[in-house]
């Protein structure tokens, strides 16, 4: 698992003559950043990084908030049709995502959101998995704790912000990683609705690199190395919550 990542990074700093050496060597004696300079000079990579980062962060934040609100409602509030609505949400998870592409595209086009951040962010703001995940996480919080807060006169917004969210940190961190990685790697949806070059995301820019500079192996490895860096940073900072969050979501109330 580590070796492909190492090979990608080391290939991005090898001079061209070492890249063409056979048999290939696992290190370089003359590291260079020439391919990274070429990457930012041939395409507006900084713009593509901003686009992907803005979309991924926006979707992650809204998904955490909306999924937490819905999860709290399904886990700790009793209302008419709760089980039926939750069953519908679970059922939507069984529908292949490809089925929604054409209807989603038609809606986005009619709203005038093609080639815009609205079209990239709003359709992905919340999903069934996030609601299910946070519902399972919040179900592990004792009802007695919430009842005690209500007896003390706490409002529902106060309970949500000061009790539910702090106790749901492992689940929030895990969902944040899933959401961020999903949006950062999203290729098909941006490919469908984005036609302007300045609105491209990182996966689209890598596809352009591969089509135009397929013989420049070092340049492709530099682009891949840059694209994986944000995901690596997010994973390193939040990895300790992953196992804890997944374990908690499997517990029963």
Short mmCIF file of C-alpha atoms in Angstrom, two decimals:
data_model
loop_
_atom_site.label_atom_id
_atom_site.label_comp_id
_atom_site.label_asym_id
_atom_site.label_seq_id
_atom_site.Cartn_x
_atom_site.Cartn_y
_atom_site.Cartn_z
CA UNK A 1 0.00 0.00 0.00
CA UNK A 2 2.87 2.38 0.79
CA UNK A 3 5.01 1.42 -2.20
CA UNK A 4 2.72 2.84 -4.96
CA UNK A 5 2.60 6.15 -3.09
CA UNK A 6 6.39 6.15 -2.68
CA UNK A 7 6.90 5.28 -6.35
CA UNK A 8 4.60 8.10 -7.44
CA UNK A 9 6.43 10.71 -5.35
CA UNK A 10 9.94 9.52 -6.19
CA UNK A 11 9.07 9.40 -9.90
CA UNK A 12 7.91 13.02 -9.77
CA UNK A 13 11.36 14.20 -8.61
CA UNK A 14 13.49 12.00 -10.87
CA UNK A 15 15.24 13.59 -13.86
CA UNK A 16 14.08 12.31 -17.24
CA UNK A 17 17.11 10.10 -17.82
CA UNK A 18 16.45 8.22 -14.58
CA UNK A 19 12.77 7.76 -15.42
CA UNK A 20 13.76 5.97 -18.62
CA UNK A 21 16.34 3.75 -16.94
CA UNK A 22 15.75 0.01 -17.19
CA UNK A 23 15.59 -1.78 -14.86
CA UNK A 24 14.03 1.05 -12.84
CA UNK A 25 15.71 2.19 -9.63
CA UNK A 26 13.87 2.83 -6.36
CA UNK A 27 15.66 6.08 -5.56
CA UNK A 28 17.18 9.10 -7.25
CA UNK A 29 20.64 10.60 -6.94
CA UNK A 30 19.64 13.90 -8.55
CA UNK A 31 16.20 14.98 -7.28
CA UNK A 32 14.58 17.82 -9.18
CA UNK A 33 11.35 19.83 -8.96
CA UNK A 34 11.36 20.58 -12.68
CA UNK A 35 8.16 18.63 -13.29
CA UNK A 36 6.34 20.60 -10.61
CA UNK A 37 7.45 23.85 -12.26
CA UNK A 38 6.20 22.55 -15.61
CA UNK A 39 2.90 21.53 -14.04
CA UNK A 40 2.09 25.01 -12.76
CA UNK A 41 3.32 26.69 -15.95
CA UNK A 42 1.46 24.48 -18.45
CA UNK A 43 -1.93 24.54 -16.70
CA UNK A 44 -3.46 26.82 -14.00
CA UNK A 45 -3.04 24.12 -11.36
CA UNK A 46 -3.44 26.58 -8.48
CA UNK A 47 -6.91 27.48 -9.80
CA UNK A 48 -7.89 23.82 -10.09
CA UNK A 49 -6.65 23.15 -6.56
CA UNK A 50 -8.74 26.05 -5.27
CA UNK A 51 -11.83 24.79 -7.12
CA UNK A 52 -11.50 21.28 -5.70
CA UNK A 53 -10.69 22.51 -2.21
CA UNK A 54 -13.61 24.95 -2.16
CA UNK A 55 -16.08 22.35 -3.40
CA UNK A 56 -14.82 19.59 -1.09
CA UNK A 57 -14.82 21.80 2.02
CA UNK A 58 -18.24 23.30 1.23
CA UNK A 59 -19.83 19.90 0.68
CA UNK A 60 -18.15 18.44 3.76
CA UNK A 61 -19.30 21.25 6.07
CA UNK A 62 -22.89 21.27 4.80
CA UNK A 63 -23.06 17.48 4.84
CA UNK A 64 -21.88 17.36 8.46
CA UNK A 65 -24.42 19.97 9.55
CA UNK A 66 -27.45 18.66 7.66
CA UNK A 67 -26.69 14.99 8.35
CA UNK A 68 -26.26 15.74 12.05
CA UNK A 69 -29.57 17.60 12.21
CA UNK A 70 -31.41 14.82 10.40
CA UNK A 71 -29.62 12.13 12.40
CA UNK A 72 -30.57 13.83 15.66
CA UNK A 73 -34.21 14.05 14.60
CA UNK A 74 -34.37 10.38 13.60
CA UNK A 75 -32.44 9.15 16.65
CA UNK A 76 -33.88 11.20 19.51
CA UNK A 77 -37.24 12.61 18.41
CA UNK A 78 -40.50 10.77 17.90
CA UNK A 79 -42.75 12.10 15.16
CA UNK A 80 -45.34 10.73 12.79
CA UNK A 81 -43.83 8.79 9.91
CA UNK A 82 -40.32 8.70 11.37
CA UNK A 83 -39.68 5.03 10.63
CA UNK A 84 -41.24 5.31 7.17
CA UNK A 85 -39.08 8.30 6.23
CA UNK A 86 -35.96 6.61 7.54
CA UNK A 87 -36.81 3.50 5.53
CA UNK A 88 -37.12 5.64 2.40
CA UNK A 89 -33.69 7.14 3.09
CA UNK A 90 -32.17 3.69 3.54
CA UNK A 91 -33.90 2.54 0.37
CA UNK A 92 -32.37 5.41 -1.60
CA UNK A 93 -28.94 4.04 -0.71
CA UNK A 94 -29.75 0.95 -2.77
CA UNK A 95 -30.39 2.98 -5.93
CA UNK A 96 -27.26 3.13 -8.15
CA UNK A 97 -25.87 6.66 -8.34
CA UNK A 98 -25.79 6.45 -12.14
CA UNK A 99 -29.61 6.48 -12.16
CA UNK A 100 -29.65 10.02 -10.75
CA UNK A 101 -27.21 11.55 -13.22
CA UNK A 102 -29.66 12.49 -15.98
CA UNK A 103 -32.43 13.87 -13.70
CA UNK A 104 -29.83 15.80 -11.70
CA UNK A 105 -28.30 17.22 -14.88
CA UNK A 106 -31.71 18.35 -16.18
CA UNK A 107 -32.48 20.11 -12.89
CA UNK A 108 -29.06 21.77 -12.73
CA UNK A 109 -29.35 22.92 -16.35
CA UNK A 110 -32.83 24.42 -15.83
CA UNK A 111 -31.59 26.28 -12.76
CA UNK A 112 -28.66 27.70 -14.75
CA UNK A 113 -26.04 26.07 -12.56
CA UNK A 114 -23.87 24.58 -15.32
CA UNK A 115 -20.23 25.68 -15.08
CA UNK A 116 -20.74 26.99 -11.55
CA UNK A 117 -19.96 26.10 -7.96
CA UNK A 118 -23.71 25.84 -7.30
CA UNK A 119 -23.95 22.85 -9.62
CA UNK A 120 -20.99 21.16 -7.97
CA UNK A 121 -21.93 21.82 -4.34
CA UNK A 122 -25.71 21.90 -3.89
CA UNK A 123 -26.56 18.43 -5.34
CA UNK A 124 -24.01 16.88 -2.96
CA UNK A 125 -24.83 18.87 0.19
CA UNK A 126 -26.44 15.92 1.97
CA UNK A 127 -26.77 12.22 1.24
CA UNK A 128 -28.49 9.15 2.65
CA UNK A 129 -25.29 7.60 3.96
CA UNK A 130 -24.47 10.70 6.02
CA UNK A 131 -27.94 10.74 7.61
CA UNK A 132 -27.78 7.02 8.38
CA UNK A 133 -24.25 7.29 9.75
CA UNK A 134 -25.03 10.20 12.08
CA UNK A 135 -28.33 8.65 13.18
CA UNK A 136 -26.45 5.54 14.29
CA UNK A 137 -23.81 7.65 16.03
CA UNK A 138 -26.29 9.85 17.90
CA UNK A 139 -28.33 6.78 18.94
CA UNK A 140 -25.46 5.78 21.24
CA UNK A 141 -25.86 8.98 23.31
CA UNK A 142 -27.91 8.20 26.48
CA UNK A 143 -31.44 9.59 26.47
CA UNK A 144 -31.05 10.40 30.16
CA UNK A 145 -28.44 13.02 29.31
CA UNK A 146 -30.79 14.79 26.91
CA UNK A 147 -33.74 14.53 29.31
CA UNK A 148 -31.65 16.06 32.10
CA UNK A 149 -30.76 18.98 29.83
CA UNK A 150 -34.43 19.54 28.99
CA UNK A 151 -35.35 19.48 32.68
CA UNK A 152 -32.71 22.15 33.27
CA UNK A 153 -34.47 24.31 30.71
CA UNK A 154 -32.11 23.85 27.76
CA UNK A 155 -33.59 24.53 24.34
CA UNK A 156 -33.32 22.05 21.48
CA UNK A 157 -30.73 24.15 19.60
CA UNK A 158 -28.65 24.37 22.79
CA UNK A 159 -28.86 20.59 23.32
CA UNK A 160 -27.85 19.99 19.71
CA UNK A 161 -24.87 22.38 19.68
CA UNK A 162 -23.58 21.86 23.23
CA UNK A 163 -24.36 18.19 23.90
CA UNK A 164 -25.06 16.21 20.72
CA UNK A 165 -22.30 17.59 18.50
CA UNK A 166 -19.47 17.43 21.08
CA UNK A 167 -20.37 13.81 21.92
CA UNK A 168 -20.52 12.96 18.21
CA UNK A 169 -16.97 14.07 17.37
CA UNK A 170 -15.75 10.59 16.31
CA UNK A 171 -18.67 10.19 13.92
CA UNK A 172 -18.33 13.73 12.60
CA UNK A 173 -14.61 13.25 11.94
CA UNK A 174 -15.20 9.96 10.16
CA UNK A 175 -17.99 11.40 8.03
CA UNK A 176 -15.81 14.43 7.27
CA UNK A 177 -13.08 12.17 5.88
CA UNK A 178 -15.55 10.19 3.76
CA UNK A 179 -17.22 13.35 2.43
CA UNK A 180 -14.00 15.20 1.68
CA UNK A 181 -12.37 12.25 -0.09
CA UNK A 182 -15.52 11.54 -2.08
CA UNK A 183 -15.77 15.11 -3.37
CA UNK A 184 -12.05 15.57 -3.92
CA UNK A 185 -11.95 12.45 -6.11
CA UNK A 186 -15.27 13.15 -7.84
CA UNK A 187 -14.73 12.94 -11.59
CA UNK A 188 -17.96 11.99 -13.38
CA UNK A 189 -20.26 14.78 -12.14
CA UNK A 190 -17.79 17.65 -12.78
CA UNK A 191 -17.05 16.13 -16.19
CA UNK A 192 -20.76 16.31 -17.05
CA UNK A 193 -21.59 19.86 -15.90
CA UNK A 194 -18.25 21.69 -16.22
CA UNK A 195 -17.20 22.84 -19.69
CA UNK A 196 -15.19 25.97 -18.87
CA UNK A 197 -11.50 25.41 -18.25
CA UNK A 198 -11.32 27.80 -15.29
CA UNK A 199 -13.98 25.77 -13.42
CA UNK A 200 -12.21 22.43 -13.72
CA UNK A 201 -11.41 20.42 -10.62
CA UNK A 202 -8.20 18.50 -9.95
CA UNK A 203 -9.45 15.13 -11.32
CA UNK A 204 -10.46 16.85 -14.58
CA UNK A 205 -7.09 18.58 -14.81
CA UNK A 206 -5.31 15.24 -14.38
CA UNK A 207 -7.40 13.79 -17.20
CA UNK A 208 -6.35 16.71 -19.42
CA UNK A 209 -2.72 16.14 -18.48
CA UNK A 210 -3.02 12.46 -19.32
CA UNK A 211 -4.51 13.21 -22.74
CA UNK A 212 -2.06 15.98 -23.71
CA UNK A 213 1.17 14.83 -22.04
CA UNK A 214 0.78 11.06 -21.85
CA UNK A 215 4.44 10.55 -22.75
CA UNK A 216 5.66 12.84 -19.94
CA UNK A 217 5.61 10.35 -17.09
CA UNK A 218 7.28 12.66 -14.58
CA UNK A 219 4.73 15.42 -15.19
CA UNK A 220 1.85 13.00 -14.64
CA UNK A 221 3.40 11.78 -11.39
CA UNK A 222 3.86 15.37 -10.22
CA UNK A 223 0.18 16.08 -10.87
CA UNK A 224 -0.88 12.92 -9.05
CA UNK A 225 1.37 13.78 -6.09
CA UNK A 226 -0.12 17.28 -5.81
CA UNK A 227 -3.66 15.91 -6.02
CA UNK A 228 -3.22 13.41 -3.20
CA UNK A 229 -1.64 15.87 -0.74
CA UNK A 230 -4.88 17.43 0.67
CA UNK A 231 -6.44 14.00 1.24
CA UNK A 232 -3.29 12.85 3.00
CA UNK A 233 -3.34 15.87 5.32
CA UNK A 234 -7.03 15.37 6.19
CA UNK A 235 -6.51 11.67 6.83
CA UNK A 236 -3.46 12.22 9.06
CA UNK A 237 -5.27 14.74 11.26
CA UNK A 238 -8.51 12.76 11.58
CA UNK A 239 -7.42 9.12 11.33
CA UNK A 240 -7.63 8.50 15.09
CA UNK A 241 -11.39 9.07 14.93
CA UNK A 242 -12.10 6.63 12.09
CA UNK A 243 -12.17 3.33 13.99
CA UNK A 244 -13.89 4.91 16.99
CA UNK A 245 -16.56 6.46 14.81
CA UNK A 246 -17.26 3.26 12.88
CA UNK A 247 -17.43 1.20 16.09
CA UNK A 248 -19.86 3.63 17.72
CA UNK A 249 -22.18 3.65 14.70
CA UNK A 250 -22.52 -0.12 15.04
CA UNK A 251 -23.72 0.03 18.65
CA UNK A 252 -27.39 -0.21 19.49
CA UNK A 253 -29.30 2.27 21.55
#
